[in-house]
Coordinates of C-alpha atoms and ligand atoms in Angstrom, one line a residue:
M180 CA -21.5 15.9 -44.7
S181 CA -19.4 13.1 -46.3
E182 CA -20.8 9.5 -45.8
N183 CA -18.5 8.5 -43.2
Q184 CA -19.0 11.9 -41.3
A185 CA -21.7 12.1 -38.5
S186 CA -23.3 15.5 -38.0
L187 CA -24.4 16.8 -34.6
T188 CA -26.3 20.1 -33.9
A189 CA -26.1 21.2 -30.1
G190 CA -26.7 24.6 -28.5
G191 CA -26.7 26.2 -32.4
N192 CA -23.3 24.6 -33.3
S193 CA -23.5 21.9 -35.8
V194 CA -20.2 19.5 -35.3
D195 CA -19.2 17.1 -38.1
M196 CA -17.3 13.9 -36.6
P197 CA -15.6 11.2 -38.2
I198 CA -17.4 7.7 -38.1
K199 CA -14.7 4.8 -37.7
S200 CA -15.4 1.3 -39.2
G201 CA -13.8 -2.2 -37.8
T202 CA -13.3 -5.2 -39.7
I203 CA -16.8 -6.2 -38.4
G204 CA -19.3 -5.0 -36.1
P205 CA -20.9 -1.6 -35.4
D206 CA -19.3 1.4 -36.6
V207 CA -18.1 4.1 -34.1
I208 CA -18.8 7.8 -34.3
D209 CA -15.2 9.4 -33.0
I210 CA -16.3 12.1 -30.5
R211 CA -13.0 12.9 -29.0
K212 CA -13.3 16.4 -30.3
L213 CA -16.9 17.1 -29.2
Y214 CA -16.3 18.9 -25.7
G215 CA -13.8 21.0 -27.4
Q216 CA -16.1 22.1 -30.5
T217 CA -19.2 22.2 -28.4
G218 CA -18.5 22.6 -24.5
M219 CA -20.6 19.5 -24.1
F220 CA -20.0 15.6 -22.9
T221 CA -22.0 12.7 -24.3
Y222 CA -24.0 11.0 -21.6
D223 CA -23.7 7.1 -21.5
P224 CA -23.6 5.9 -17.7
G225 CA -23.0 2.1 -17.7
F226 CA -21.6 2.7 -21.4
T227 CA -24.6 1.2 -23.0
S228 CA -23.6 2.9 -26.4
T229 CA -19.9 3.7 -25.8
A230 CA -16.9 2.1 -27.5
S231 CA -14.1 2.5 -24.9
C232 CA -11.4 1.2 -27.4
D233 CA -9.7 -0.4 -30.5
S234 CA -9.4 -4.0 -30.1
A235 CA -8.5 -7.1 -32.0
I236 CA -8.9 -9.8 -29.6
T237 CA -12.5 -10.8 -29.0
Y238 CA -15.7 -9.8 -31.0
I239 CA -19.2 -10.2 -29.9
D240 CA -22.7 -10.2 -31.8
G241 CA -25.0 -10.0 -29.2
D242 CA -28.0 -10.1 -31.5
E243 CA -26.6 -13.3 -33.3
G244 CA -25.0 -14.9 -30.3
V245 CA -21.6 -15.1 -31.9
L246 CA -18.4 -14.8 -30.0
L247 CA -15.1 -15.0 -31.7
H248 CA -11.4 -15.1 -30.2
R249 CA -9.0 -13.7 -32.7
G250 CA -11.8 -14.8 -35.6
Y251 CA -12.3 -18.3 -34.2
P252 CA -15.7 -19.2 -33.1
I253 CA -16.1 -20.3 -29.2
G254 CA -17.7 -23.4 -30.3
Q255 CA -14.9 -24.4 -32.5
L256 CA -12.3 -23.6 -29.9
A257 CA -14.2 -25.2 -27.2
E258 CA -14.6 -28.5 -29.3
H259 CA -11.1 -28.7 -30.7
S260 CA -8.8 -26.5 -28.9
S261 CA -7.2 -26.4 -25.2
F262 CA -6.9 -23.6 -22.7
M263 CA -3.1 -23.3 -23.2
E264 CA -3.6 -23.1 -27.2
V265 CA -6.6 -20.5 -26.6
S266 CA -4.3 -18.7 -24.0
Y267 CA -1.4 -18.4 -26.6
L268 CA -4.4 -17.5 -29.5
L269 CA -5.4 -14.4 -27.3
L270 CA -2.1 -13.2 -26.2
N271 CA -0.6 -13.6 -29.9
G272 CA -3.4 -13.1 -32.3
E273 CA -2.6 -16.7 -33.8
L274 CA -3.1 -20.3 -33.3
P275 CA 0.5 -21.8 -32.4
S276 CA 2.3 -24.5 -34.3
S277 CA 2.9 -27.6 -32.2
Q278 CA 6.3 -26.4 -31.3
E279 CA 5.0 -23.0 -30.2
L280 CA 2.5 -24.4 -28.2
A281 CA 4.8 -27.1 -26.4
D282 CA 7.5 -24.0 -25.8
F283 CA 4.5 -21.9 -24.3
S284 CA 2.9 -24.7 -22.0
R285 CA 6.4 -25.3 -20.9
T286 CA 7.1 -21.8 -19.9
I287 CA 3.5 -21.3 -18.2
T288 CA 4.4 -24.6 -16.4
R289 CA 7.5 -23.6 -15.2
H290 CA 5.9 -20.6 -13.8
T291 CA 3.1 -22.1 -11.6
M292 CA 5.1 -22.3 -8.6
L293 CA 4.3 -19.2 -5.9
H294 CA 7.3 -17.6 -3.8
E295 CA 7.4 -19.6 -0.6
Q296 CA 6.5 -16.4 1.4
L297 CA 3.2 -15.9 -0.2
A298 CA 1.9 -18.9 1.7
T299 CA 2.1 -17.1 4.9
F300 CA -0.5 -14.3 3.4
Y301 CA -3.2 -17.2 3.6
R302 CA -2.8 -17.4 7.3
G303 CA -3.9 -13.8 7.8
F304 CA -7.2 -14.7 6.5
R305 CA -10.1 -16.4 8.8
R306 CA -10.5 -20.1 7.4
D307 CA -14.2 -18.9 6.5
A308 CA -12.8 -16.1 4.3
H309 CA -14.5 -15.9 0.8
P310 CA -11.9 -17.0 -1.4
M311 CA -12.4 -14.2 -3.7
A312 CA -11.2 -11.9 -0.9
I313 CA -8.0 -14.2 -0.7
M314 CA -7.7 -13.8 -4.5
C315 CA -8.0 -10.0 -4.4
G316 CA -5.5 -10.1 -1.5
V317 CA -2.7 -12.4 -2.8
V318 CA -3.0 -11.6 -6.3
G319 CA -2.5 -7.5 -5.5
A320 CA 0.5 -8.9 -3.4
L321 CA 2.4 -10.4 -6.3
S322 CA 3.7 -7.0 -7.1
A323 CA 5.6 -7.1 -3.9
F324 CA 7.5 -10.4 -4.9
Y325 CA 8.1 -10.2 -8.6
H326 CA 9.7 -6.7 -8.9
D327 CA 11.7 -7.7 -11.9
S328 CA 8.6 -7.6 -14.0
T329 CA 7.0 -5.0 -13.1
D330 CA 8.0 -2.2 -15.8
I331 CA 5.3 -2.0 -18.3
A332 CA 7.3 0.0 -20.6
D333 CA 9.6 -3.0 -21.2
P334 CA 7.9 -5.8 -23.5
T335 CA 10.0 -8.4 -21.9
H336 CA 8.7 -7.4 -18.4
R337 CA 5.0 -7.5 -19.7
K338 CA 5.5 -10.8 -21.1
I339 CA 7.2 -12.5 -18.0
S340 CA 4.2 -10.9 -15.8
S341 CA 1.7 -12.0 -18.1
H342 CA 3.0 -15.6 -17.9
R343 CA 3.7 -15.3 -14.1
L344 CA -0.1 -14.4 -13.7
I345 CA -1.6 -17.1 -16.1
A346 CA 0.8 -19.5 -14.4
K347 CA 0.3 -18.7 -10.7
M348 CA -3.7 -18.2 -10.8
P349 CA -4.3 -21.9 -10.5
T350 CA -1.8 -22.3 -7.6
I351 CA -3.1 -19.3 -5.8
A352 CA -6.8 -20.3 -6.3
A353 CA -6.1 -23.8 -5.3
M354 CA -4.3 -22.7 -2.1
A355 CA -7.3 -20.5 -1.2
Y356 CA -9.8 -23.7 -1.4
K357 CA -7.2 -25.9 0.5
Y358 CA -6.9 -22.9 3.5
S359 CA -10.5 -22.9 3.5
V360 CA -11.0 -26.7 4.0
G361 CA -7.8 -26.8 6.3
Q362 CA -5.8 -29.0 4.2
P363 CA -2.3 -28.6 3.3
F364 CA -1.4 -27.1 0.4
V365 CA -0.2 -28.9 -2.8
Y366 CA 2.7 -27.9 -4.7
P367 CA 2.2 -27.9 -8.5
D368 CA 3.2 -30.9 -10.5
N369 CA 4.9 -30.4 -13.6
K370 CA 4.1 -33.5 -15.3
L371 CA 0.6 -32.5 -15.4
S372 CA -1.3 -30.2 -17.9
Y373 CA -2.4 -26.7 -16.8
T374 CA -5.7 -28.0 -15.8
G375 CA -4.7 -31.4 -14.7
N376 CA -2.2 -29.7 -12.2
F377 CA -4.8 -27.3 -11.1
L378 CA -7.0 -30.3 -10.3
K379 CA -4.4 -32.2 -8.6
M380 CA -3.5 -28.9 -6.5
T381 CA -7.1 -28.6 -5.4
F382 CA -8.4 -31.9 -4.8
G383 CA -5.2 -34.1 -4.3
V384 CA -3.8 -34.7 -0.4
P385 CA -0.6 -35.6 0.4
A386 CA -1.3 -38.8 1.7
E387 CA -2.7 -40.4 -1.3
E388 CA -1.6 -40.7 -5.2
Y389 CA -4.1 -38.4 -7.1
E390 CA -5.4 -39.4 -10.4
V391 CA -7.0 -36.8 -12.9
I392 CA -9.9 -38.1 -14.5
P393 CA -9.3 -37.1 -18.2
A394 CA -12.9 -36.3 -18.9
V395 CA -13.1 -34.1 -16.0
E396 CA -9.9 -32.5 -16.9
K397 CA -11.2 -32.0 -20.3
A398 CA -14.7 -30.6 -19.2
M399 CA -12.6 -28.1 -16.8
D400 CA -10.3 -27.2 -19.5
R401 CA -13.3 -26.3 -21.5
I402 CA -14.8 -24.3 -19.0
F403 CA -11.8 -22.2 -18.7
I404 CA -11.8 -21.9 -22.6
L405 CA -15.5 -20.5 -22.2
H406 CA -14.5 -18.1 -19.6
A407 CA -11.1 -16.9 -21.1
D408 CA -12.2 -13.5 -22.6
H409 CA -15.2 -11.4 -23.5
E410 CA -14.4 -8.0 -25.0
Q411 CA -14.8 -4.9 -22.7
N412 CA -16.9 -6.5 -20.1
A413 CA -16.8 -4.6 -16.6
S414 CA -13.8 -6.7 -15.1
T415 CA -11.9 -6.1 -18.3
S416 CA -12.7 -2.6 -18.6
T417 CA -11.4 -2.3 -14.8
V418 CA -8.2 -3.8 -15.6
R419 CA -7.7 -1.4 -18.6
L420 CA -8.7 1.8 -16.6
A421 CA -6.0 0.6 -14.0
G422 CA -3.5 -0.2 -16.6
S423 CA -4.0 3.1 -18.3
S424 CA -2.5 5.0 -15.2
G425 CA 0.4 2.8 -15.6
A426 CA -0.2 0.5 -12.7
N427 CA 1.8 -2.7 -12.6
P428 CA 0.0 -5.7 -13.8
F429 CA -0.6 -7.4 -10.7
A430 CA -2.3 -4.6 -9.2
C431 CA -4.5 -4.4 -12.5
I432 CA -5.4 -7.9 -12.4
A433 CA -6.4 -7.5 -8.5
A434 CA -8.6 -4.7 -9.4
G435 CA -10.2 -7.0 -12.4
I436 CA -10.9 -9.9 -9.7
A437 CA -12.4 -7.4 -7.5
C438 CA -14.8 -6.0 -10.3
L439 CA -15.5 -9.6 -11.4
W440 CA -16.9 -10.6 -7.6
G441 CA -20.1 -8.7 -8.1
P442 CA -23.3 -10.9 -8.8
A443 CA -24.1 -8.8 -11.9
H444 CA -20.8 -10.0 -13.4
G445 CA -18.7 -13.2 -12.3
G446 CA -20.4 -13.5 -9.0
A447 CA -23.4 -14.8 -11.0
N448 CA -22.3 -18.3 -11.3
E449 CA -22.4 -18.7 -7.4
A450 CA -25.5 -16.6 -7.2
A451 CA -27.2 -18.9 -9.8
L452 CA -26.4 -22.2 -8.3
N453 CA -27.5 -20.6 -5.0
M454 CA -31.0 -19.6 -6.5
L455 CA -31.3 -23.1 -7.8
K456 CA -30.9 -24.5 -4.7
E457 CA -33.3 -22.2 -3.1
I458 CA -35.8 -22.8 -6.0
G459 CA -35.2 -26.7 -5.2
T460 CA -37.9 -28.6 -7.3
P461 CA -39.8 -27.6 -10.7
D462 CA -42.8 -27.0 -8.9
R463 CA -41.5 -23.8 -7.3
I464 CA -40.2 -22.1 -10.5
Q465 CA -43.1 -20.2 -11.6
H466 CA -42.9 -18.5 -8.0
Y467 CA -39.7 -17.0 -9.0
I468 CA -40.3 -16.7 -12.4
D469 CA -43.2 -14.2 -11.1
R470 CA -40.6 -12.5 -8.6
A471 CA -38.5 -11.9 -11.4
K472 CA -40.9 -10.2 -13.5
D473 CA -42.3 -8.1 -10.4
K474 CA -41.1 -4.7 -10.8
N475 CA -41.3 -4.3 -7.1
D476 CA -39.1 -7.2 -6.4
P477 CA -35.3 -7.1 -6.7
F478 CA -35.0 -10.5 -7.4
R479 CA -33.4 -11.4 -10.7
L480 CA -32.9 -14.8 -12.4
M481 CA -29.6 -15.3 -11.9
G482 CA -27.5 -16.8 -14.9
F483 CA -30.3 -15.0 -17.2
G484 CA -29.8 -11.7 -19.2
H485 CA -26.9 -10.0 -20.8
R486 CA -25.7 -6.5 -21.6
V487 CA -24.6 -7.6 -25.1
Y488 CA -26.5 -11.2 -25.8
K489 CA -29.8 -10.4 -27.0
N490 CA -29.6 -14.0 -28.0
Y491 CA -28.5 -17.4 -26.4
D492 CA -24.9 -17.0 -24.9
P493 CA -23.2 -19.4 -27.1
R494 CA -21.2 -20.2 -24.1
A495 CA -24.4 -21.4 -22.2
T496 CA -24.9 -24.0 -25.0
V497 CA -21.5 -25.5 -24.7
M498 CA -21.9 -25.6 -21.0
Q499 CA -25.4 -27.1 -20.8
S500 CA -23.9 -30.0 -23.2
T501 CA -20.9 -30.3 -20.7
V502 CA -23.0 -31.0 -17.8
R503 CA -24.2 -34.2 -19.2
E504 CA -20.7 -35.3 -20.0
V505 CA -19.5 -34.6 -16.6
F506 CA -22.5 -36.4 -15.1
A507 CA -21.7 -39.4 -17.2
A508 CA -17.9 -39.5 -16.7
L509 CA -18.7 -39.2 -12.8
N510 CA -21.9 -41.3 -12.7
V511 CA -23.6 -38.9 -10.8
Q512 CA -26.7 -37.0 -11.2
D513 CA -28.2 -33.5 -10.0
P514 CA -31.8 -32.8 -9.5
L515 CA -31.0 -29.2 -9.9
F516 CA -30.1 -29.8 -13.5
E517 CA -33.5 -30.8 -14.4
T518 CA -34.7 -27.9 -12.4
A519 CA -32.2 -25.4 -14.3
L520 CA -33.7 -27.0 -17.8
R521 CA -37.1 -26.6 -16.8
L522 CA -36.6 -23.1 -15.5
E523 CA -35.0 -22.2 -18.7
E524 CA -37.9 -23.6 -20.8
I525 CA -40.7 -21.7 -18.6
A526 CA -38.5 -18.4 -18.9
L527 CA -38.0 -18.5 -22.4
S528 CA -41.6 -19.1 -23.4
D529 CA -42.6 -16.3 -21.2
P530 CA -43.3 -12.9 -22.9
Y531 CA -41.6 -11.1 -20.2
F532 CA -38.2 -12.8 -21.0
A533 CA -38.7 -13.0 -24.8
E534 CA -39.7 -9.4 -25.1
K535 CA -36.5 -8.2 -22.8
K536 CA -34.6 -10.7 -24.7
L537 CA -33.2 -12.6 -21.8
F538 CA -31.5 -15.7 -22.4
P539 CA -29.3 -18.1 -20.1
N540 CA -25.8 -16.8 -19.9
V541 CA -22.3 -18.3 -19.5
D542 CA -23.2 -18.4 -15.4
F543 CA -26.4 -20.4 -15.8
Y544 CA -25.0 -24.1 -16.1
S545 CA -21.5 -23.5 -15.0
G546 CA -22.3 -24.0 -11.5
I547 CA -24.2 -27.5 -11.7
I548 CA -20.8 -28.6 -13.4
L549 CA -18.5 -27.3 -10.8
S550 CA -20.8 -28.4 -8.2
A551 CA -20.6 -32.0 -9.6
I552 CA -16.7 -32.0 -9.9
G553 CA -16.6 -31.0 -6.3
F554 CA -15.8 -27.4 -6.0
P555 CA -18.1 -25.3 -3.2
T556 CA -20.0 -22.7 -4.5
T557 CA -17.6 -19.8 -3.0
M558 CA -14.9 -21.3 -5.3
F559 CA -17.2 -20.5 -8.7
T560 CA -16.0 -17.1 -9.4
V561 CA -12.3 -17.9 -8.5
L562 CA -12.6 -20.4 -11.4
F563 CA -13.9 -17.5 -13.6
A564 CA -11.2 -15.1 -12.4
L565 CA -8.6 -17.9 -13.0
A566 CA -9.8 -18.4 -16.7
R567 CA -10.4 -14.6 -17.3
T568 CA -6.8 -13.7 -16.1
V569 CA -5.6 -14.5 -19.9
G570 CA -8.2 -12.4 -21.3
W571 CA -7.6 -9.5 -18.9
V572 CA -3.5 -9.7 -19.6
A573 CA -4.3 -9.9 -23.2
Q574 CA -6.3 -6.7 -23.2
W575 CA -3.8 -5.0 -20.7
N576 CA -1.0 -5.9 -23.2
E577 CA -2.9 -4.6 -26.2
M578 CA -3.5 -1.4 -24.3
I579 CA 0.1 -0.9 -23.0
S580 CA 1.3 -1.7 -26.5
D581 CA -0.7 1.0 -28.2
P582 CA 1.6 4.3 -28.3
G583 CA -1.3 6.3 -28.3
Q584 CA -3.0 5.1 -25.5
K585 CA -4.0 7.9 -22.6
I586 CA -5.0 7.7 -19.0
G587 CA -8.8 6.8 -18.7
R588 CA -10.6 9.8 -17.3
P589 CA -14.3 10.1 -17.9
R590 CA -16.1 13.4 -16.8
Q591 CA -19.7 13.8 -15.3
L592 CA -23.3 15.5 -15.4
Y593 CA -22.8 17.6 -12.4
T594 CA -25.8 17.6 -10.2
G595 CA -24.7 18.9 -6.9
P596 CA -24.8 22.4 -5.3
T597 CA -23.4 25.5 -7.1
A598 CA -20.5 27.5 -5.4
R599 CA -21.6 28.8 -2.0
D600 CA -20.0 30.0 1.2
Y601 CA -18.7 28.2 4.3
V602 CA -21.1 28.6 7.3
P603 CA -19.3 28.9 10.3
L604 CA -20.4 26.5 13.0
S605 CA -21.9 29.2 15.4
D606 CA -24.0 30.1 12.6
R607 CA -25.3 26.7 11.8
Ligands
LIG221 C1 -21.3 -12.0 -16.8 O1 -20.4 -8.0 -19.9 C2 -20.0 -9.3 -19.8 O2 -19.4 -9.8 -21.1 C3 -20.2 -10.5 -19.0 C4 -19.7 -11.8 -18.9 C5 -18.2 -11.7 -19.3 O3 -18.0 -13.1 -19.7 O4 -17.7 -11.2 -18.8 O5 -20.6 -12.3 -19.8 C6 -20.2 -12.4 -17.4 O6 -21.4 -11.0 -16.2 C7 -22.6 -12.7 -17.4 C8 -23.7 -11.7 -16.8 C9 -23.9 -12.5 -15.3 N1 -25.1 -11.6 -14.5 C10 -26.0 -12.3 -14.1 O7 -26.5 -13.3 -14.6 C11 -27.0 -11.6 -13.4 C12 -28.3 -11.4 -13.5 N2 -28.6 -10.9 -15.1 C13 -28.7 -9.5 -14.8 O8 -28.2 -8.7 -13.7 C14 -28.5 -8.5 -15.9 O9 -29.0 -9.2 -17.2 C15 -27.1 -7.8 -16.4 C16 -26.8 -7.3 -15.4 C17 -26.4 -9.2 -16.9 C18 -27.3 -7.3 -17.7 O10 -28.1 -5.9 -17.3 P1 -28.2 -4.7 -18.2 O11 -27.6 -4.9 -19.7 O12 -27.8 -3.6 -17.5 O13 -29.8 -4.6 -18.6 P2 -30.9 -4.2 -17.3 O14 -30.4 -4.4 -16.0 O15 -31.2 -2.7 -17.7 O16 -32.1 -5.0 -17.6 C19 -33.1 -4.7 -18.8 C20 -34.5 -5.3 -18.3 C21 -34.8 -4.6 -17.2 O17 -36.3 -4.6 -17.0 P3 -36.7 -3.0 -17.4 O18 -36.0 -1.8 -16.1 O19 -36.3 -2.5 -18.7 O20 -38.3 -3.2 -17.4 O21 -34.3 -6.6 -18.2 C22 -34.5 -6.7 -16.8 C23 -34.1 -5.6 -16.1 O22 -35.2 -5.5 -14.9 N3 -33.5 -8.0 -16.7 C24 -34.2 -9.1 -15.9 C25 -32.6 -9.8 -15.8 N4 -31.8 -9.0 -16.5 C26 -32.2 -8.2 -16.9 N5 -35.1 -9.7 -15.0 C27 -35.0 -10.6 -14.6 N6 -33.9 -11.5 -14.4 C28 -32.8 -11.2 -14.9 N7 -31.8 -12.0 -14.7

C-alpha cells in the first residue's frame, strides 16, 4: 500500500483507496469506488467524518479556532474589509482593486429594487407571520419573476442571478420587517452603502429623513461579514444538494433559508437571546448550566457548541467586542450582556463544557447587538440569511461550475421489513 493510499479490509475483500490532500486541513480518503468493490456503503449520519466536495472558498480549523475566506483570516476581514469587498472575494477568489470594488458595489446597488408585484406576496401573510416564513416564500418566488437568469448552464445567467440574490435580500428582509410592524415599505436608496441602505429600508419611515449612524452601519456591516460563509454547514450543504439537481438558484437559496431557520443552526441567535431573557439575572445562571448538563433535560445552552469548532469561534470574539462598540455608539446598556459574559465565564470553567469542548459560537452575542440596534428577535435569523446568501451563492457557483459535479444521492442502512406479500383487508 503506497503512502497516499488507504487500505480497507471488509467482508474478506481488501480495498485500496486513494488519499487526496488539499492545500491545508485534513486529507480525505476517496471512497467513491468502495461500493463497487465491496458492496458496502460507508455510514456517517450527520456527516461527522465526511467531506462532501472540494472547495476553495472557506477553510475552518476547529481545533485552532481558525476561519479563512479565500485564505484571509476572518479577524482581519472583520477589522479592515467591508461586506461588499468580502462578497467580491468569496465570489471571485481575490480581493478587488478599488475599481473592481466600485463596479461590483454599483452593480449590486442597481439590483436592490424588487419587482413591484412581489410586494403583493407580503399581503398574503398574517402580520404576525415569522419573517423567516416570509423569506422562504418570497425568495422561492423570485424565480417566477426573473426567468431571464435561471439558465444555470449559462455563466452570465449565473452571475446575474447571483447579483440579484445578494442585492435583493436586504430589500426582501426589510420588507418582511416593515410588514410585521404595519409600516409602509421603504424603497432602496442608491446613494447609500449596501448596509446603510438596508438600515434605512428597515428603520426609515416616509414621514422623516433617516440618518444612518456610521458606527451602527459599521457594526452591522461587520456582522454581515461574520455571517457570510462557513464551509459546508447544514444550510450550505442544502443549497449544494438542491443545486446538484439543476434547480434554479432562487429555489436553491430558498432551500438554504429553510434549513438555516432551525434552532440548531441559524435559528440559534434568536434562541440564544430568548434563553438569556429567560435566565434574566446572573444568579439564575447555575440553574440553566445544570439543566444543560442534565442528560434527561433537552435544554441546551443556545449559542454554545459547534460541530467543527472545538475552540472559541473566532466570530464570537469579534461579536463580543462589537457589543461594546454598539453600546457606546448608541449610549445604551443591556444587563443581558453582563449575564451573557457571566454565563460564558461559568460555563467555560465547568468540566462538562471543557471536556466536551463547548465554546460560545457566532450566535451567542449577536442577538444582544441586534437587539440594541432595534431588531426584534424574530429578525435575527433573517439577518443571518441575508449575510449568508453570498456564501450560499459562491458555493453554488463553485459546484455548478465544476464539470464533474453529479447529483447528490446518498444511500442508507436499511432497517425496515424484508419483502412480504400484501394481506387483503378482509384478512387483517
Ligand atoms: C451555527 O456548521 C456551521 O458552521 C454552523 C454555523 C454557520 O456559520 O453556518 O457556524 C452556524 O449553526 C452555529 C451553531 C448554532 N447552534 C447552537 O448554538 C445550538 C446549540 N448548540 C448545539 O445544539 C450543538 O452544539 C450543535 C448543534 C451546534 C453541534 O452539535 P453536534 O456537533 O452534533 O454535537 P452533539 O449534539 O453531538 O453534542 C456533543 C455533546 C453532546 O453530549 P453527549 O451526548 O456527548 O453526552 O455535547 C453536548 C451534547 O449533549 N452539547 C451541548 C451543547 N452542544 C452540544 N450541551 C449543552 N449545551 C450545548 N449547547
